[in-house]
Amino acid sequence: MRKATAESSVASYAGRKIWITGHRGMLGSAMVRSLADENAELLLTSRAELDLTDRLAVLAWMEKNRPELIFHIGAKVGGIHANSTLPAEFLYENLAIQSNVIDGAHRFNVHKLVFVASNCTYPTNAAQPISEDALLTGPLDPNIRAYAVGKIAGIEMCRAYNKQFGTNFVAVVPPNLYGPGDNYHPQHSHVVAGILRRAHEAKHSGDAELVVWGDGTPRRELLHVDDLASAMKHVMQAPTTHDLYNIGCGHDLSIAEIAMTIADVVGFKGKVVYDSSKPNGTMRKLLDNKRILALGWKAKIGEKSGLSSAYQDFLDRYQTPQLRGYAQA
Ligand code: GDP
């Protein structure tokens, strides 16, 4: 725990130069939305303009553009399948990207940086709810170990730079995210997007059953992406005294409860059935959110309204070539 100082907080975003890495992704675009009315100068770099794995290019860009605050979101992300087949790419690219951005933030005197880690950084046998202190206390899920180790290195880099150079770099750990901008790929999506899509398709093809993976008993803590963006804004502004914050809503739901809520939102009237040939994965990973509550933030978007906004996003994008392509996959 560090002392809160004036340097660790940000009084206002107005007029500040803010770099959001990964602004085209689900969380990055939520971050852009959440900062739209702050009169800040948003610095946004597409992959074509700036390859974040290229150290010299990143340093040259930072020297020229001089961001004052950074939301470091850009990373190679993917589902369990991509993670288990491409572990080298996940580890190399994410280590390179975060080393370049975090070290650059120190070299160019960035006032504060917020880095997004992942709940897979915690050991699979961590006590529930999982506190920030559980980091590096046990074995990781072997399917996503390379990705998790990359994110752990990012958290540790924030800590190390704070310790050695007195920087203000803070990492946040979200639970399972959902919301506008999600990936609705039939096999590669996460639980909410996967079930939303199948519920929609089952409804429209008049199927009697909605198939849900696993046996319905694992529990997941869901967080709407706009809630995570608001938490990150809060962490950036608040006088943080820790270098790691869990951003949880404080409760989880069984997969069966999630499926029934989604069926309700979509208007699917048939039966929910379970495909036990698909893995349950981790049974529970509820985050301890005491630390972020003490900093004065709490989640505002309930599951019912959050899932409705996610479904609306799905409907808006369903006819796009991208999602039609997925339908044929
Ligand atoms: P995880 O939290 O990293 O395991 O990520 P997911 O968001 O993929 O959630 C996986 C959990 O949801 C497992 O218990 C799955 O069995 C269950 N699940 C049920 N239906 C689906 C689905 O359509 N897609 C995914 N990804 N998971 C599903």
Coordinates of C-alpha atoms in Angstrom, one line a residue, residues 66-223:
R66 CA 3.3 13.3 -25.3
P67 CA 0.2 11.6 -23.7
E68 CA -0.4 12.7 -20.1
L69 CA -2.7 9.8 -19.1
I70 CA -2.9 6.3 -20.6
F71 CA -5.6 3.7 -20.5
H72 CA -3.6 0.7 -21.6
I73 CA -6.2 -1.7 -23.0
G74 CA -4.6 -2.9 -26.3
A75 CA -3.6 -6.6 -26.2
K76 CA -4.0 -9.8 -28.1
V77 CA -7.1 -11.4 -26.7
G78 CA -9.0 -14.5 -27.5
G79 CA -11.0 -17.4 -26.2
I80 CA -9.8 -20.6 -24.7
H81 CA -9.3 -22.3 -28.1
A82 CA -7.1 -19.5 -29.4
N83 CA -5.2 -19.4 -26.2
S84 CA -4.4 -23.0 -26.1
T85 CA -3.4 -23.2 -29.8
L86 CA -1.4 -19.9 -30.0
P87 CA 0.2 -19.5 -26.6
A88 CA 3.5 -18.2 -28.0
E89 CA 1.8 -15.5 -29.9
F90 CA -0.2 -14.4 -26.9
L91 CA 2.8 -14.3 -24.6
Y92 CA 5.2 -12.6 -27.0
E93 CA 2.8 -10.0 -28.3
N94 CA 1.4 -9.0 -25.0
L95 CA 4.8 -8.9 -23.3
A96 CA 6.1 -6.7 -26.1
I97 CA 3.1 -4.4 -26.2
Q98 CA 2.9 -3.8 -22.5
S99 CA 6.7 -3.4 -22.1
N100 CA 6.7 -0.7 -24.8
V101 CA 3.7 1.2 -23.4
I102 CA 4.6 0.9 -19.7
D103 CA 8.3 1.7 -20.2
G104 CA 7.4 4.5 -22.6
A105 CA 5.0 5.9 -20.0
H106 CA 7.9 6.2 -17.6
R107 CA 10.4 7.6 -20.1
F108 CA 8.0 10.3 -21.2
N109 CA 6.7 11.2 -17.7
V110 CA 3.1 10.1 -18.1
H111 CA 1.2 11.3 -15.1
K112 CA -0.8 8.1 -14.6
L113 CA -1.4 4.8 -16.4
V114 CA -4.2 2.3 -15.9
F115 CA -3.5 -1.2 -17.2
V116 CA -6.2 -3.8 -17.8
A117 CA -5.2 -7.3 -16.5
S118 CA -7.5 -10.3 -16.3
N119 CA -9.2 -12.6 -13.8
C120 CA -7.2 -15.5 -15.2
T121 CA -4.1 -14.0 -13.5
Y122 CA -5.4 -15.5 -10.2
P123 CA -4.6 -19.1 -9.2
T124 CA -7.4 -21.6 -9.9
N125 CA -7.5 -22.7 -6.3
A126 CA -7.7 -19.1 -4.8
A127 CA -10.2 -18.7 -1.9
Q128 CA -13.5 -17.0 -2.9
P129 CA -14.1 -14.1 -3.2
I130 CA -10.6 -13.7 -4.7
S131 CA -8.6 -10.9 -3.1
E132 CA -5.9 -9.0 -4.9
D133 CA -3.4 -10.6 -2.5
A134 CA -4.1 -14.0 -4.1
L135 CA -1.9 -13.0 -7.0
L136 CA 1.1 -15.4 -7.4
T137 CA 0.0 -17.7 -4.6
G138 CA -0.8 -20.8 -6.6
P139 CA -1.0 -22.6 -10.0
L140 CA -2.8 -21.1 -13.0
D141 CA -5.3 -22.6 -15.4
P142 CA -3.0 -24.5 -17.8
N143 CA -5.2 -23.7 -20.9
I144 CA -4.6 -20.0 -20.6
R145 CA -1.3 -19.9 -18.7
A146 CA 0.7 -18.1 -21.4
Y147 CA -1.9 -15.3 -21.6
A148 CA -2.2 -15.1 -17.8
V149 CA 1.6 -15.0 -17.3
G150 CA 1.8 -12.1 -19.7
K151 CA -0.8 -10.2 -17.8
I152 CA 0.9 -11.0 -14.4
A153 CA 4.1 -9.6 -15.9
G154 CA 2.1 -6.4 -16.8
I155 CA 0.9 -6.0 -13.2
E156 CA 4.4 -6.7 -11.8
M157 CA 5.8 -4.1 -14.3
C158 CA 3.4 -1.5 -12.9
R159 CA 4.5 -2.3 -9.4
A160 CA 8.2 -2.4 -10.2
Y161 CA 8.1 1.0 -12.0
N162 CA 6.2 2.5 -9.1
K163 CA 8.7 1.2 -6.7
Q164 CA 11.9 2.1 -8.6
F165 CA 10.8 5.3 -10.3
G166 CA 7.8 6.6 -8.2
T167 CA 5.4 6.3 -11.2
N168 CA 1.6 6.1 -10.9
F169 CA 0.8 2.9 -12.7
V170 CA -2.3 1.0 -11.6
A171 CA -3.6 -2.4 -12.8
V172 CA -7.2 -3.4 -12.7
V173 CA -8.7 -6.9 -12.9
P174 CA -12.2 -7.3 -14.4
P175 CA -14.5 -10.3 -14.1
N176 CA -16.4 -11.7 -17.2
L177 CA -17.2 -8.8 -19.4
Y178 CA -20.1 -8.4 -21.8
G179 CA -21.9 -5.6 -23.6
P180 CA -21.8 -3.6 -26.9
G181 CA -18.9 -4.5 -29.2
D182 CA -18.7 -8.2 -27.9
N183 CA -17.6 -11.0 -30.2
Y184 CA -20.5 -13.2 -31.2
H185 CA -18.5 -16.0 -32.9
P186 CA -20.4 -19.3 -32.5
Q187 CA -17.5 -21.1 -31.0
H188 CA -15.0 -18.5 -29.9
S189 CA -17.2 -16.1 -28.0
H190 CA -17.5 -15.9 -24.2
V191 CA -20.5 -17.1 -22.3
V192 CA -22.9 -14.1 -22.6
A193 CA -22.3 -13.5 -26.3
G194 CA -22.4 -17.2 -27.1
I195 CA -25.8 -17.8 -25.4
L196 CA -27.3 -14.5 -26.7
R197 CA -26.6 -15.6 -30.2
R198 CA -27.9 -19.1 -29.8
A199 CA -31.0 -17.9 -28.0
H200 CA -31.7 -15.5 -30.8
E201 CA -31.2 -18.1 -33.5
A202 CA -33.3 -20.7 -31.6
K203 CA -36.1 -18.2 -31.3
H204 CA -36.0 -17.3 -35.0
S205 CA -35.8 -20.8 -36.3
G206 CA -38.6 -21.9 -33.9
D207 CA -36.4 -24.5 -32.1
A208 CA -37.9 -26.0 -28.9
E209 CA -34.5 -26.0 -27.1
L210 CA -31.7 -23.6 -26.3
V211 CA -28.4 -25.5 -25.8
V212 CA -26.1 -24.2 -23.1
W213 CA -22.6 -25.6 -22.7
G214 CA -21.5 -27.5 -19.6
D215 CA -24.0 -28.5 -16.9
G216 CA -25.2 -25.0 -15.8
T217 CA -23.7 -25.2 -12.3
P218 CA -20.5 -23.1 -12.7
R219 CA -20.8 -19.5 -11.5
R220 CA -19.6 -16.4 -13.3
E221 CA -19.5 -12.7 -12.2
L222 CA -20.6 -10.6 -15.1
L223 CA -19.7 -6.9 -15.6

